[in-house]
mmCIF file of C-alpha atoms in Angstrom:
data_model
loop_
_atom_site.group_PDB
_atom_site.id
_atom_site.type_symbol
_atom_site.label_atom_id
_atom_site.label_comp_id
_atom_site.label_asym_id
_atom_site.label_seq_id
_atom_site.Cartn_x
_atom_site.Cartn_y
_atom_site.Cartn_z
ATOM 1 C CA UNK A 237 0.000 0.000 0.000
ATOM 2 C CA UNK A 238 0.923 3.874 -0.466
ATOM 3 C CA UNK A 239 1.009 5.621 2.261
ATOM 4 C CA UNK A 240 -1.107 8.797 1.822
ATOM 5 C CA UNK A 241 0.037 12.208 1.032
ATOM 6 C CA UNK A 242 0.943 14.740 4.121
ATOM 7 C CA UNK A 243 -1.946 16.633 3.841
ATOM 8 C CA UNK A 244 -4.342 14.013 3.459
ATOM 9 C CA UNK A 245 -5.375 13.177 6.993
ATOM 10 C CA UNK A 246 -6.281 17.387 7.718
ATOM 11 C CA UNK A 247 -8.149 17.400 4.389
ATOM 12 C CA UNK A 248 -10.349 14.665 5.806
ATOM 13 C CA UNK A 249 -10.906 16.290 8.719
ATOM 14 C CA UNK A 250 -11.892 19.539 7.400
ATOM 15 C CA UNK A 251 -14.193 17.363 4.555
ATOM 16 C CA UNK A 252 -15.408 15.455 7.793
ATOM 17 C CA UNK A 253 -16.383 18.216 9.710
ATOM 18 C CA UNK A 254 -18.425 19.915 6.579
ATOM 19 C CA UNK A 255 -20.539 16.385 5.972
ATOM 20 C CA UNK A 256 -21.365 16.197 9.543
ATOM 21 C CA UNK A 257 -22.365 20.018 9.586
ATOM 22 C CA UNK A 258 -24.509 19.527 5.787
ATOM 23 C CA UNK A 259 -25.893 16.277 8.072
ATOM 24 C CA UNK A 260 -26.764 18.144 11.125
ATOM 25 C CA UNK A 261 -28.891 20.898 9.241
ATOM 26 C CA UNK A 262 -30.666 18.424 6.777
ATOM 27 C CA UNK A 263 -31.329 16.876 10.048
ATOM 28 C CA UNK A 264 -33.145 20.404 11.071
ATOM 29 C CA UNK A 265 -34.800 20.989 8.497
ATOM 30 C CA UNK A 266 -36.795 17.764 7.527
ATOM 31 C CA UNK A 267 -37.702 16.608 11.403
ATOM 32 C CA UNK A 268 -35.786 13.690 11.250
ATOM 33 C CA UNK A 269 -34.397 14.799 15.417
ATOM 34 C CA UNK A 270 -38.061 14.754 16.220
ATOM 35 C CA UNK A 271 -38.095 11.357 18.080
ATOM 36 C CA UNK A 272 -36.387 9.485 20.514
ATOM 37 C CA UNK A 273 -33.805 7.954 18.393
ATOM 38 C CA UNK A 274 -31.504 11.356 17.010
ATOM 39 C CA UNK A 275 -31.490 14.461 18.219
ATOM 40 C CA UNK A 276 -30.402 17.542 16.398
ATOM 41 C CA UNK A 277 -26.332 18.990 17.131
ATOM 42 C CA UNK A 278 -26.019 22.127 15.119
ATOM 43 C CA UNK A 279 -26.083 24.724 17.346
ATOM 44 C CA UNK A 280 -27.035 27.247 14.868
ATOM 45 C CA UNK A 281 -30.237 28.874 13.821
ATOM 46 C CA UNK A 282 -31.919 26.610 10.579
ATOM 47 C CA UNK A 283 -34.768 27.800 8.987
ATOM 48 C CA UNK A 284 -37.708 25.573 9.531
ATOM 49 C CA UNK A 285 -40.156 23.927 7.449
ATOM 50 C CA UNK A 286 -44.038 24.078 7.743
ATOM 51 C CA UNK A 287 -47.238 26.139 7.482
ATOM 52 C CA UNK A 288 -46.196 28.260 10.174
ATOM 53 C CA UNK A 289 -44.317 31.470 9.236
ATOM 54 C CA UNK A 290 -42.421 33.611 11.925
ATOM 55 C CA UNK A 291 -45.291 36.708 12.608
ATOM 56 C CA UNK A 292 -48.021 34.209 12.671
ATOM 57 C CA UNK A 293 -50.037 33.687 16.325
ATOM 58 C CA UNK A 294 -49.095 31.242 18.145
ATOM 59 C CA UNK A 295 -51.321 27.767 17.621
ATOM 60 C CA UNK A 296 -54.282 27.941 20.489
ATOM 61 C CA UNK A 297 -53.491 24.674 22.631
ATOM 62 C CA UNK A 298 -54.471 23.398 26.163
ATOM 63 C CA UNK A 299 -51.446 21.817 27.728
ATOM 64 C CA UNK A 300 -51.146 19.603 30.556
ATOM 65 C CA UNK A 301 -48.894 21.197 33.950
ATOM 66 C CA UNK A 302 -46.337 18.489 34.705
ATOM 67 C CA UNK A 303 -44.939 21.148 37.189
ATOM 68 C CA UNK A 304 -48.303 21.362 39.308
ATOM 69 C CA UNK A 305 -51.909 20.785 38.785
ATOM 70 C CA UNK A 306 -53.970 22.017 35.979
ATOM 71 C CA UNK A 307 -53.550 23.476 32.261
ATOM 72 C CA UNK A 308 -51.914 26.317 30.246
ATOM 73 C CA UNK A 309 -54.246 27.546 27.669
ATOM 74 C CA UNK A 310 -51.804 29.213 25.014
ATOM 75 C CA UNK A 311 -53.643 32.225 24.790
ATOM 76 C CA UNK A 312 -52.664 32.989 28.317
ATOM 77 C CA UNK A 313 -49.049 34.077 27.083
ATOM 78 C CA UNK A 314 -50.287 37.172 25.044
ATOM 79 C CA UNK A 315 -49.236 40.306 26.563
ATOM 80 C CA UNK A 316 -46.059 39.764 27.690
ATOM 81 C CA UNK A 317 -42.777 38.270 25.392
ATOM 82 C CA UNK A 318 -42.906 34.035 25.962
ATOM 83 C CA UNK A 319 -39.724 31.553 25.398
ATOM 84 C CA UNK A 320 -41.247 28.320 24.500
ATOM 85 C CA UNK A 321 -38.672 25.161 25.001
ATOM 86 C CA UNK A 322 -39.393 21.631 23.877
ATOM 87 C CA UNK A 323 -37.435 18.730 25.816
ATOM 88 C CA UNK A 324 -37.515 15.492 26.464
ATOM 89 C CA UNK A 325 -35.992 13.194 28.769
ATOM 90 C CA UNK A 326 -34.640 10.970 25.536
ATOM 91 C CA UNK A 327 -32.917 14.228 24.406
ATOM 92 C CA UNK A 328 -29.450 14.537 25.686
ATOM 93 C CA UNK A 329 -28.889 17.789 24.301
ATOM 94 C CA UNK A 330 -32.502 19.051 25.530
ATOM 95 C CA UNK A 331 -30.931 17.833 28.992
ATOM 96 C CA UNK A 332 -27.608 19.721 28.918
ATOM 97 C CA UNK A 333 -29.438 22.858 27.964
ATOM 98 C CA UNK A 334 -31.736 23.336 30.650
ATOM 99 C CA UNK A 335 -29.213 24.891 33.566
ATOM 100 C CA UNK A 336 -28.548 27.749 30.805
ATOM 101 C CA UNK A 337 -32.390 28.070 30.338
ATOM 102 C CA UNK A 338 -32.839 28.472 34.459
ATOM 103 C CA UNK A 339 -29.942 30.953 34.593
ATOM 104 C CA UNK A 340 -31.170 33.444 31.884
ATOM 105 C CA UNK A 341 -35.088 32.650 33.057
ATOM 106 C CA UNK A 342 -33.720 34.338 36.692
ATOM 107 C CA UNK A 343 -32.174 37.111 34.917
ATOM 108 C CA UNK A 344 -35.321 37.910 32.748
ATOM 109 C CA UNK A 345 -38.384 35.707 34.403
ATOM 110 C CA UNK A 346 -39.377 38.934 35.370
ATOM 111 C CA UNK A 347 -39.435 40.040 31.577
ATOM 112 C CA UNK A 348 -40.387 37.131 29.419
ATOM 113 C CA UNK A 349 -42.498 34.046 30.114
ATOM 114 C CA UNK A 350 -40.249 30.955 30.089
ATOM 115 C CA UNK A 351 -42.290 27.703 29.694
ATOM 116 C CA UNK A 352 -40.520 24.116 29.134
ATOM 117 C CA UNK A 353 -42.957 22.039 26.707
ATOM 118 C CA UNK A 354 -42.080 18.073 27.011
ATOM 119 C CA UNK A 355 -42.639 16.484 24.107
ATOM 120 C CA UNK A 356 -43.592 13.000 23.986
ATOM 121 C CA UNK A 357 -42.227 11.543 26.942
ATOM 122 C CA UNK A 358 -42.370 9.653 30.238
ATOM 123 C CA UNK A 359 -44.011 12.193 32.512
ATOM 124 C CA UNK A 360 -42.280 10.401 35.770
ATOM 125 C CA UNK A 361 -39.010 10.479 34.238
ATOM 126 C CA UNK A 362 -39.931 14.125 33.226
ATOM 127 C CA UNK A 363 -40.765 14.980 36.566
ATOM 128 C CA UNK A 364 -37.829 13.801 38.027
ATOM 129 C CA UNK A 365 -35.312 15.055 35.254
ATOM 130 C CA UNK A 366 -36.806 18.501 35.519
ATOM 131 C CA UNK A 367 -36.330 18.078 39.592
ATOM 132 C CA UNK A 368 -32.562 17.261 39.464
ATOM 133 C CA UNK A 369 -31.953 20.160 36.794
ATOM 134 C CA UNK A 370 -33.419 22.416 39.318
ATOM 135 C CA UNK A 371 -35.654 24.481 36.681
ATOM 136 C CA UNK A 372 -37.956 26.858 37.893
ATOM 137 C CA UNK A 373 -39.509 28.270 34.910
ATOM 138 C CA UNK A 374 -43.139 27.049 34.189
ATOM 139 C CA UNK A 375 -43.803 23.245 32.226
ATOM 140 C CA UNK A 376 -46.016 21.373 30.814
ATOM 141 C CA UNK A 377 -46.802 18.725 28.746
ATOM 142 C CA UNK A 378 -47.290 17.755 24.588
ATOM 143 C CA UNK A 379 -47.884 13.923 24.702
ATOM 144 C CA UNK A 380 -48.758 13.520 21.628
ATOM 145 C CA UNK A 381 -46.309 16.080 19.812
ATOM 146 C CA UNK A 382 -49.087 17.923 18.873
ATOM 147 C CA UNK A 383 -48.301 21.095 19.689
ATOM 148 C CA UNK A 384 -44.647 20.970 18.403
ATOM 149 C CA UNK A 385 -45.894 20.080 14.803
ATOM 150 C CA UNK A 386 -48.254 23.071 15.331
ATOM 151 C CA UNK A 387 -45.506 25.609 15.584
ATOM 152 C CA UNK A 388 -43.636 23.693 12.537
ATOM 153 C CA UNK A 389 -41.084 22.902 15.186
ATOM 154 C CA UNK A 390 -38.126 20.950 13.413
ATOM 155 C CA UNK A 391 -35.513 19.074 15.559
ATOM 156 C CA UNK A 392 -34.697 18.574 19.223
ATOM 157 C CA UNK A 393 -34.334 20.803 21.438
ATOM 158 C CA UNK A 394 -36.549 23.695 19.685
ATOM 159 C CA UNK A 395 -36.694 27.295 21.209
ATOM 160 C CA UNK A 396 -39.577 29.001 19.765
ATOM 161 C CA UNK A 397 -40.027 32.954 20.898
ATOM 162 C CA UNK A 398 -43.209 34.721 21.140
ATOM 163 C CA UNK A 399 -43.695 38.690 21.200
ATOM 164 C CA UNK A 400 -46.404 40.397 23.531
ATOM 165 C CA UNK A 401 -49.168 39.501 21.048
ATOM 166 C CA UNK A 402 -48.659 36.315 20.900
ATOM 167 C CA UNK A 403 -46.582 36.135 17.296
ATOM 168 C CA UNK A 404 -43.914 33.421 16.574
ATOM 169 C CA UNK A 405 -40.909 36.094 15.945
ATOM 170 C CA UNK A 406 -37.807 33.107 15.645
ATOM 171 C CA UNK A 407 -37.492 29.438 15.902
ATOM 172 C CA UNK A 408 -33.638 27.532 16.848
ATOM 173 C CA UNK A 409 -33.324 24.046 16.317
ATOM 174 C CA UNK A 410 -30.590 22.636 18.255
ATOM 175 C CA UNK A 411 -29.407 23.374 21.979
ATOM 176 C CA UNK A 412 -28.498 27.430 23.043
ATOM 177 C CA UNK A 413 -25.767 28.371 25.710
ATOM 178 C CA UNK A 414 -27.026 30.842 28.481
ATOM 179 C CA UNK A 415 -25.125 33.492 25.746
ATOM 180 C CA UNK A 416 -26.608 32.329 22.463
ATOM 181 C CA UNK A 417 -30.020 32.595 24.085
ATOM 182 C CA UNK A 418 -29.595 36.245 25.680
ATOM 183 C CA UNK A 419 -28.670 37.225 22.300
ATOM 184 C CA UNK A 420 -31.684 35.664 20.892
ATOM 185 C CA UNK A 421 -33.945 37.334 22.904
ATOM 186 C CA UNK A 422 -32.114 40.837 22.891
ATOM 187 C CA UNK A 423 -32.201 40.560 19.224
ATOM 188 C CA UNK A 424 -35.967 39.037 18.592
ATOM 189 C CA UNK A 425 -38.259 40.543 21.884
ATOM 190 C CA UNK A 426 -36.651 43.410 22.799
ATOM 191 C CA UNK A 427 -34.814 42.163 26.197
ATOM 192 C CA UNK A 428 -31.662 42.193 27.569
ATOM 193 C CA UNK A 429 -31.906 42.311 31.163
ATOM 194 C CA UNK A 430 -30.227 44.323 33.378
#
């Protein structure tokens, strides 16, 4: 056998890393990190497939608490700016997300509405994930996925943002540091804290 040029192993690499990037947005944009089996790595903003345009109102839904008794009716989140995070316990990115979600929720819970939507999940496993995270921030529950095909939510974790009357202003596929998400919502409600 010949052995390979010098600069063949770092031009694999670099091709590599560009097929696993092409991979992780295709993967964003056609759903295929809905379920239980993949989850969606690119932690970049993908535009998103589905009747649902950014400006339109957010779906009217009844939710399930699985932080407390009773329902959220969607409607309820008009007036004030809303983050909307789907999770699941399956999700290991969804999981390694949440602590930055709590931090920036106590900077601006005051501000904007933070609600954690599971998707499709064991609610006792839910319960108890959401427990040992130590999230504050209002959830509840989408058993059937429902509600995440309702937004045209592609991908797992989604973070969809809603301004004070109740319009889908951005969607991100794919987990968000505490900074990414700040950003976000400086940039699409308005928000920065402080």
């Amino acid at each position: 056998m010949r052995p390979e040029p010098s600069g063949a192993a770092p031009r694999w690499r670099g091709v590599r890393s560009l097929i696993l990037s092409v991979l992780a947005v295709a993967v964003a944009i056609t759903g295929c990190g809905d379920g239980p089996q993949t989850q969606v790595s690119d932690v970049a903003s993908v535009p998103v497939l589905g009747t649902l345009e950014p400006g339109q109102r957010l779906p009217d839904a009844t939710l399930p608490r699985l932080d407390r008794p009773g329902e959220l009716h969607t409607a309820e989140l008009r007036g004030a700016p809303a983050l909307i995070n789907f999770w699941a316990t399956w999700c290991a990115f969804c999981v390694e997300e949440m602590p930055d979600l709590e931090a920036v929720h106590r900077e601006l819970g005051d501000e904007v509405r933070f609600v954690g939507v599971d998707k499709e999940d064991d609610l006792d496993k839910a319960r108890t994930l959401a427990r040992q995270t130590g999230v504050t921030y209002e959830q509840v529950v989408d058993a059937d996925g429902s509600f995440y095909r309702a937004v045209a939510a592609r991908g797992m974790p989604t973070t969809v943002l809603v301004d004070r009357d109740g319009r889908i202003v951005h969607r991100h596929a794919g987990p968000v540091t505490a900074d990414q998400l700040r950003a976000l919502i400086a940039q699409h409600l308005g928000h920065s804290g402080g």
